[in-house]
Each structure stands twice: as structure tokens, then as C-alpha cells.
PDB file of C-alpha atoms in Angstrom:
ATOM      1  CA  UNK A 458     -45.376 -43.574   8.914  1.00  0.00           C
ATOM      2  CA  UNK A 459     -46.370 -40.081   9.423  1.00  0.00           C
ATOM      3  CA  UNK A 460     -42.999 -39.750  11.756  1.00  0.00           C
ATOM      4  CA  UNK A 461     -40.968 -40.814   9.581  1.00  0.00           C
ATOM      5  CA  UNK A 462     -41.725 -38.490   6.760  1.00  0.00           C
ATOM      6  CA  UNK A 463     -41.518 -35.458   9.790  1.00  0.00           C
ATOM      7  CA  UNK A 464     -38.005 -37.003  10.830  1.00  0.00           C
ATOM      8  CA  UNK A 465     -37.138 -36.745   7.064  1.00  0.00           C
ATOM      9  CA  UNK A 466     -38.016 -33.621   6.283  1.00  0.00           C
ATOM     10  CA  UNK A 467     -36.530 -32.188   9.410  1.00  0.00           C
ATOM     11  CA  UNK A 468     -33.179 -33.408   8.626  1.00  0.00           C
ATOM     12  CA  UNK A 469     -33.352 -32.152   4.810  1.00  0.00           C
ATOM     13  CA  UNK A 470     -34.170 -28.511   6.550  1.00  0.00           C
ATOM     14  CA  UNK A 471     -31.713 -28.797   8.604  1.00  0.00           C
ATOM     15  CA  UNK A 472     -29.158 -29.490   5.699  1.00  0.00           C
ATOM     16  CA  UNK A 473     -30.454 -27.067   3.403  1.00  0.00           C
ATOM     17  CA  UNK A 474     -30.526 -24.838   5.954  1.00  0.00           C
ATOM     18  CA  UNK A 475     -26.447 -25.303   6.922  1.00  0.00           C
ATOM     19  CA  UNK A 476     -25.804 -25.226   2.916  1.00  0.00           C
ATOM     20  CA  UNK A 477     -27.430 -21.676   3.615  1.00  0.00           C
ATOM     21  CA  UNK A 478     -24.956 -20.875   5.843  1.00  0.00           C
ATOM     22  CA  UNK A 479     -22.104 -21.742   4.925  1.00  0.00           C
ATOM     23  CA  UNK A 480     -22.453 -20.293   1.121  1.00  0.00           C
ATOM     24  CA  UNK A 481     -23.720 -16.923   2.779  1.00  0.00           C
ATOM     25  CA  UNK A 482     -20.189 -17.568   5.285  1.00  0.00           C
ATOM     26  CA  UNK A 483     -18.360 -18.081   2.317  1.00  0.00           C
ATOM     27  CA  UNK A 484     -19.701 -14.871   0.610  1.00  0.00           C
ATOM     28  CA  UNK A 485     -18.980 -12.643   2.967  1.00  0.00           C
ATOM     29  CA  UNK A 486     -15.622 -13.977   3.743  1.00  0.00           C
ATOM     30  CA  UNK A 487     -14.994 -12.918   0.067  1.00  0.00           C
ATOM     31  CA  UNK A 488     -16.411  -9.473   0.335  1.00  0.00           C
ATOM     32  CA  UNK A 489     -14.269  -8.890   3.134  1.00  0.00           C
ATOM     33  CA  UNK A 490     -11.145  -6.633   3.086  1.00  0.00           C
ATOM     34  CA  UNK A 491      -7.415  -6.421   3.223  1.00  0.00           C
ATOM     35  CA  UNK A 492      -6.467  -5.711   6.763  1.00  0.00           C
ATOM     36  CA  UNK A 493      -2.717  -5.530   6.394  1.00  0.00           C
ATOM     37  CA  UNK A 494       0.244  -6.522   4.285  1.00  0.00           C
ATOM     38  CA  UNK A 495       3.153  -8.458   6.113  1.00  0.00           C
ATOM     39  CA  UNK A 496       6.320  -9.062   3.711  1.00  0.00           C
ATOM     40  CA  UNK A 497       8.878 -11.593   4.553  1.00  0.00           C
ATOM     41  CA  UNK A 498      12.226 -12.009   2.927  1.00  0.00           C
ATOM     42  CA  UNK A 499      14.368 -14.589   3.129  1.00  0.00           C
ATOM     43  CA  UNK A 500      17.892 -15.783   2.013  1.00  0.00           C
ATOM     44  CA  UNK A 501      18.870 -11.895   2.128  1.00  0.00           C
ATOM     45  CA  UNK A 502      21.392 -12.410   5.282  1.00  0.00           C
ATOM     46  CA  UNK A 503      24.450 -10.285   3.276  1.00  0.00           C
ATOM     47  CA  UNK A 504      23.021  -8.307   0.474  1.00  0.00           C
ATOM     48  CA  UNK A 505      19.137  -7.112  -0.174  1.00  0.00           C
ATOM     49  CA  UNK A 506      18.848  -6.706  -3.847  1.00  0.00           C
ATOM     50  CA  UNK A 507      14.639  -6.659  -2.824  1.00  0.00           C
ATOM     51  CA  UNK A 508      13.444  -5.361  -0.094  1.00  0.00           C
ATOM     52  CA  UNK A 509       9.911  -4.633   1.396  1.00  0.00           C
ATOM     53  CA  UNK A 510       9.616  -1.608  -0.354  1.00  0.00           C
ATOM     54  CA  UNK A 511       9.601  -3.196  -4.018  1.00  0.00           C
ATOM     55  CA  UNK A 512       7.512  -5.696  -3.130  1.00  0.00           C
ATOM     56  CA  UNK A 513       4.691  -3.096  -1.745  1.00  0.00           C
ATOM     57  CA  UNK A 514       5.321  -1.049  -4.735  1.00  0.00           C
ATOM     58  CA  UNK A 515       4.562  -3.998  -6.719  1.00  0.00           C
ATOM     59  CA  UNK A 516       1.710  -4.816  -4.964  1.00  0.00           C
ATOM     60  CA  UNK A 517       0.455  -1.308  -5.516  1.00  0.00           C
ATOM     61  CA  UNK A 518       1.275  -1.415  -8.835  1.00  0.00           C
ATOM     62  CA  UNK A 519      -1.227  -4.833  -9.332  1.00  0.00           C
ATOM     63  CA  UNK A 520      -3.974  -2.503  -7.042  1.00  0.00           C
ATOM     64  CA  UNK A 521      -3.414  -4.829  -3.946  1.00  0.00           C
ATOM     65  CA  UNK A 522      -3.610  -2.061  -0.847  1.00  0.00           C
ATOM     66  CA  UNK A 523      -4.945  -2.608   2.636  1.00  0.00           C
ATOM     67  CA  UNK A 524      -8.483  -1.521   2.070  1.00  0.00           C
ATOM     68  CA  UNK A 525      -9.361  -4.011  -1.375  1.00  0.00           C
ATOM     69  CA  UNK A 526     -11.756  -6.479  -1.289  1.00  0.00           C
ATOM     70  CA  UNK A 527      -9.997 -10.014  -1.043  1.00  0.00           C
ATOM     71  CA  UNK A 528     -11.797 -11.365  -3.486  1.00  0.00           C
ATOM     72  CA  UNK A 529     -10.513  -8.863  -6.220  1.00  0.00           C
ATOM     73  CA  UNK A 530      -7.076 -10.038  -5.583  1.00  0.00           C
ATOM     74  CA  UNK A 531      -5.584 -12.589  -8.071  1.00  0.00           C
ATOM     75  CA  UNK A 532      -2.719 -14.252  -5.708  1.00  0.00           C
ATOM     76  CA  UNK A 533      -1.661 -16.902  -8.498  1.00  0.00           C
ATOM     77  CA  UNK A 534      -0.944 -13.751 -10.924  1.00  0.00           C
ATOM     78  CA  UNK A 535       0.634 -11.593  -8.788  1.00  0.00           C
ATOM     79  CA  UNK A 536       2.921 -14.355  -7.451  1.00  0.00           C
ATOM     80  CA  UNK A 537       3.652 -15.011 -11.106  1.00  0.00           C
ATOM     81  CA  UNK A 538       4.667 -11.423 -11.768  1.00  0.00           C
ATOM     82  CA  UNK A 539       6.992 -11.323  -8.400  1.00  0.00           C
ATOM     83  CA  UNK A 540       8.472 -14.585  -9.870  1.00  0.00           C
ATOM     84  CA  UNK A 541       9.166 -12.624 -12.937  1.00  0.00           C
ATOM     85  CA  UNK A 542      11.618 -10.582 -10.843  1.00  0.00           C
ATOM     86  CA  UNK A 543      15.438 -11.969 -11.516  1.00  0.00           C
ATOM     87  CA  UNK A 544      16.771 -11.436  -7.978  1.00  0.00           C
ATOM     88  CA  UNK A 545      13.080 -13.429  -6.572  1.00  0.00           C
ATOM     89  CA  UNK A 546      13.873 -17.193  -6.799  1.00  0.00           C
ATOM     90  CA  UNK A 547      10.369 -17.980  -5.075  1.00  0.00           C
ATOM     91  CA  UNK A 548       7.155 -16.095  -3.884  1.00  0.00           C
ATOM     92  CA  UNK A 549       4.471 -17.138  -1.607  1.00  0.00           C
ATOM     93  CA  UNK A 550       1.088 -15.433  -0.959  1.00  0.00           C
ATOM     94  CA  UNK A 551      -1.807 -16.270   1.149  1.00  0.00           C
ATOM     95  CA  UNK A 552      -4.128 -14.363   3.415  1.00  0.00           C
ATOM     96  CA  UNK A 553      -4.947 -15.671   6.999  1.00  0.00           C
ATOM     97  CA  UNK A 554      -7.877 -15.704   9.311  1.00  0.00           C
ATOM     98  CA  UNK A 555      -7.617 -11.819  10.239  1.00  0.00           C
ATOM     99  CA  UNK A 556      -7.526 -10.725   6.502  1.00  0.00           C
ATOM    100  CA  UNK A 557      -3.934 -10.329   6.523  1.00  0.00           C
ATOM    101  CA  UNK A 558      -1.867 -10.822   3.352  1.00  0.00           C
ATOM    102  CA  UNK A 559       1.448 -12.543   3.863  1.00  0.00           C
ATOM    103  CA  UNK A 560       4.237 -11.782   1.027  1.00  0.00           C
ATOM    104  CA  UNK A 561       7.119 -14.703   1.588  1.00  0.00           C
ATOM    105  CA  UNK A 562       9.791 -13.873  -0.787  1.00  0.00           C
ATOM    106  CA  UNK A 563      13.062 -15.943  -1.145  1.00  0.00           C
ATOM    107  CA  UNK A 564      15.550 -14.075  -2.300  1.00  0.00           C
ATOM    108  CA  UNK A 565      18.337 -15.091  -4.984  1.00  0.00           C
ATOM    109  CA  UNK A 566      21.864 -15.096  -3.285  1.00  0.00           C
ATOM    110  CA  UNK A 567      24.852 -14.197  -5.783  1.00  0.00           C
ATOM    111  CA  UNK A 568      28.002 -16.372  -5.354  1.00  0.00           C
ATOM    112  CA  UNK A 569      29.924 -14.909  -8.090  1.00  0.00           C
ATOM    113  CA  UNK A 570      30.260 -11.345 -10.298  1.00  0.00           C
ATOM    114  CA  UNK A 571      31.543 -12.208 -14.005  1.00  0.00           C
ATOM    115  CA  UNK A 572      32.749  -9.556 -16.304  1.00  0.00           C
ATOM    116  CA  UNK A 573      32.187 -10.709 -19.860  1.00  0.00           C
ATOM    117  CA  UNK A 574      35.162 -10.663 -23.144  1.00  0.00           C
ATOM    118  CA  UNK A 575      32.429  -7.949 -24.555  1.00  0.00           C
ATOM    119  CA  UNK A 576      32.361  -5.623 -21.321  1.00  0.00           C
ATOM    120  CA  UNK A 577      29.017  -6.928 -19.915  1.00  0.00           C
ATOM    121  CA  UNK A 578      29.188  -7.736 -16.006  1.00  0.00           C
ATOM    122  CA  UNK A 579      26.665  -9.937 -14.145  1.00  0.00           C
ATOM    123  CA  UNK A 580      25.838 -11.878 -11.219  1.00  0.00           C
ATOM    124  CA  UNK A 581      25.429 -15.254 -11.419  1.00  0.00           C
ATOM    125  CA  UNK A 582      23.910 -17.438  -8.142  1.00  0.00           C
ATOM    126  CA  UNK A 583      23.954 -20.732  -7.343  1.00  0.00           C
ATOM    127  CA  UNK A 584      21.893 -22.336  -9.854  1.00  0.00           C
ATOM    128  CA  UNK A 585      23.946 -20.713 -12.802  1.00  0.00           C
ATOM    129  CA  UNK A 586      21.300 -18.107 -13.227  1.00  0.00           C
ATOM    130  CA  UNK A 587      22.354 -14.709 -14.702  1.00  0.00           C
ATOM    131  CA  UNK A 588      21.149 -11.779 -12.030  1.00  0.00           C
ATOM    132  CA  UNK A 589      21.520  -8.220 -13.487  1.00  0.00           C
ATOM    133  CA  UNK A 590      23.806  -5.586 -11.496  1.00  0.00           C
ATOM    134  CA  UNK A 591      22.012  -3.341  -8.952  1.00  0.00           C
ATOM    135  CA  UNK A 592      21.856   0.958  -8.967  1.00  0.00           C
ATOM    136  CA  UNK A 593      21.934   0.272  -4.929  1.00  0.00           C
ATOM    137  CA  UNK A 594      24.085  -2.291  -3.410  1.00  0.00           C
ATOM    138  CA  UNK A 595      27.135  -4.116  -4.918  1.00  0.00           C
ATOM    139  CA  UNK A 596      27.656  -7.848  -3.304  1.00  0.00           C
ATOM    140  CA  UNK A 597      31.212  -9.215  -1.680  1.00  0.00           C
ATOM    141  CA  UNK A 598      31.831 -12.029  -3.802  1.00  0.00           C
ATOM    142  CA  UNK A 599      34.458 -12.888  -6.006  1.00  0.00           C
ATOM    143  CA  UNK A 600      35.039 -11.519  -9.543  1.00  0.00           C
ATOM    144  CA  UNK A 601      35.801 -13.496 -12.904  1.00  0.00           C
ATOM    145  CA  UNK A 602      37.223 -11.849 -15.739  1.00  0.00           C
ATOM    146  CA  UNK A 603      37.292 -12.371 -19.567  1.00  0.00           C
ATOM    147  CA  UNK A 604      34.545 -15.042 -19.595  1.00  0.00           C
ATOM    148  CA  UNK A 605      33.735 -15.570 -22.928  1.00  0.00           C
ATOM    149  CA  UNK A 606      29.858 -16.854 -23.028  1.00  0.00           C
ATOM    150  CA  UNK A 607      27.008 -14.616 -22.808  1.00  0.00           C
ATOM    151  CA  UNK A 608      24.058 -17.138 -22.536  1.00  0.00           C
ATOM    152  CA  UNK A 609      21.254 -16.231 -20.375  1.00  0.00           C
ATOM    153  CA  UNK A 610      22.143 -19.976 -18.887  1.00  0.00           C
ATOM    154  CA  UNK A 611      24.789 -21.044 -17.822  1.00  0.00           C
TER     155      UNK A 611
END
């Protein structure tokens, strides 16, 4: 009788003692921080209308630097606020093992530039999504004239 009650309670120390563990593990692991930012673009192969730069700027912007805490960094808003960007069709964030943040961004690709019957011009991909013009780059695609909607949709 006596054994089994020492069995039992070495087990339940030995289980309270790994929930110990892992909720200190899972502390620290929070307190830990930002080793390095790697940004990834992709769909730009012709024209970047966002590049690395923006992205870290952004990031900056939010507070996210190498040096903060992970556990200050709010990935699900600051995804939301890259997918707020017209030309950003898609952004992934995530940290990894070594405390590095990976950026994935997926860029939107124009396939046409439409100049509007009111003297508006746009870019529009392949969704039908209206991208604004650029101050940096122009793309190569082919130009409409005199269309006569100016829905955000098309």
C-alpha cells in the first residue's frame, strides 16, 4: 500500500515538476529578443513598386527593430497594416527558432495602365484591383485610354 502511494506521488512530482518547466521555457522564450529581420518579396520579377526598404520602414514605424522583445510584437496587426498597402496582395510574418523575423511579401503585379475620361491614370492588376501610380518606377504594360468608370472595383 505504502508503495503505491510513493509511486503516486512520484509521478505527480514529476509532472508538476515538467509543467514547471516548460511554462518557465515558455516565458523566457517570450522575453527573448529580435535577432534579425529577413524580408522576402515575391511576384516582383519586372517592376518593384515595394521593396525591402518600405517594409523595414514600416516595421520601424510599428517599433519592430532587431533588439525588441518578441513578445511586444503584434504579428497579426502589423501583417494587417502591410496588407493595407495597395501594391501588397499578401503578407506573411513569423519568427523562427533563432529569433529571426521573416517578412514574406507578395507583391501585386500590374497588367494594365488606364487613363480615365476625367484625367485620372491607374494601374489595374490581375484581379481588377485599382493600384495607384508610383513617384519611382513606371511599369511596361499596355495603356487604355478614355475609360469611362472610376470605381475603386472593377
Amino acid at each position: 500500500m505504502w508503495k503505491k502511494r510513493l509511486i503516486l506521488s512520484l509521478w505527480f512530482l514529476l509532472g508538476a515538476a515538467a509543467v514547471v518547466l516548460l511554462i518557465s521555457a515558455m516565458q523566457k522564450k517570450g522575453q527573448n529578443e529580435i535577432a534579425d529581420i529577413k524580408v522576402e518579396i515575391e511576384g516582383a520579377e519586372q517592376h518593384v513598386f515595394v521593396d525591402e526598404k518600405d517594409v523595414v520602414r514600416y516595421l520601424n514605424l510599428m517599433g519592430v527593430k532587431k533588439g525588441t522583445e518578441i513578445q511586444r510584437v503584434n504579428v497579426m496587426h502589423i501583417e494587417d497594416g502591410l496588407n493595407k498597402n495597395a501594391w501588397i496582395q499578401k503578407a506573411d510574418m513569423f519568427f523562427d527558432n533563432n529569433n529571426v523575423l521573416h517578412v514574406n511579401v507578395q507583391e501585386r503585379q500590374p497588367v494594365a495602365r488606364i487613363f480615365s475620361i476625367s484625367g485620372s491614370s491607374f494601374y489595374i492588376d490581375s484581379s481588377g484591383k485599382r493600384l495607384p501610380l508610383s513617384e519611382n518606377i513606371s511599369a511596361r504594360v499596355p495603356v487604355f485610354t478614355s475609360f469611362p468608370s472610376e470605381n475603386q472595383k472593377l
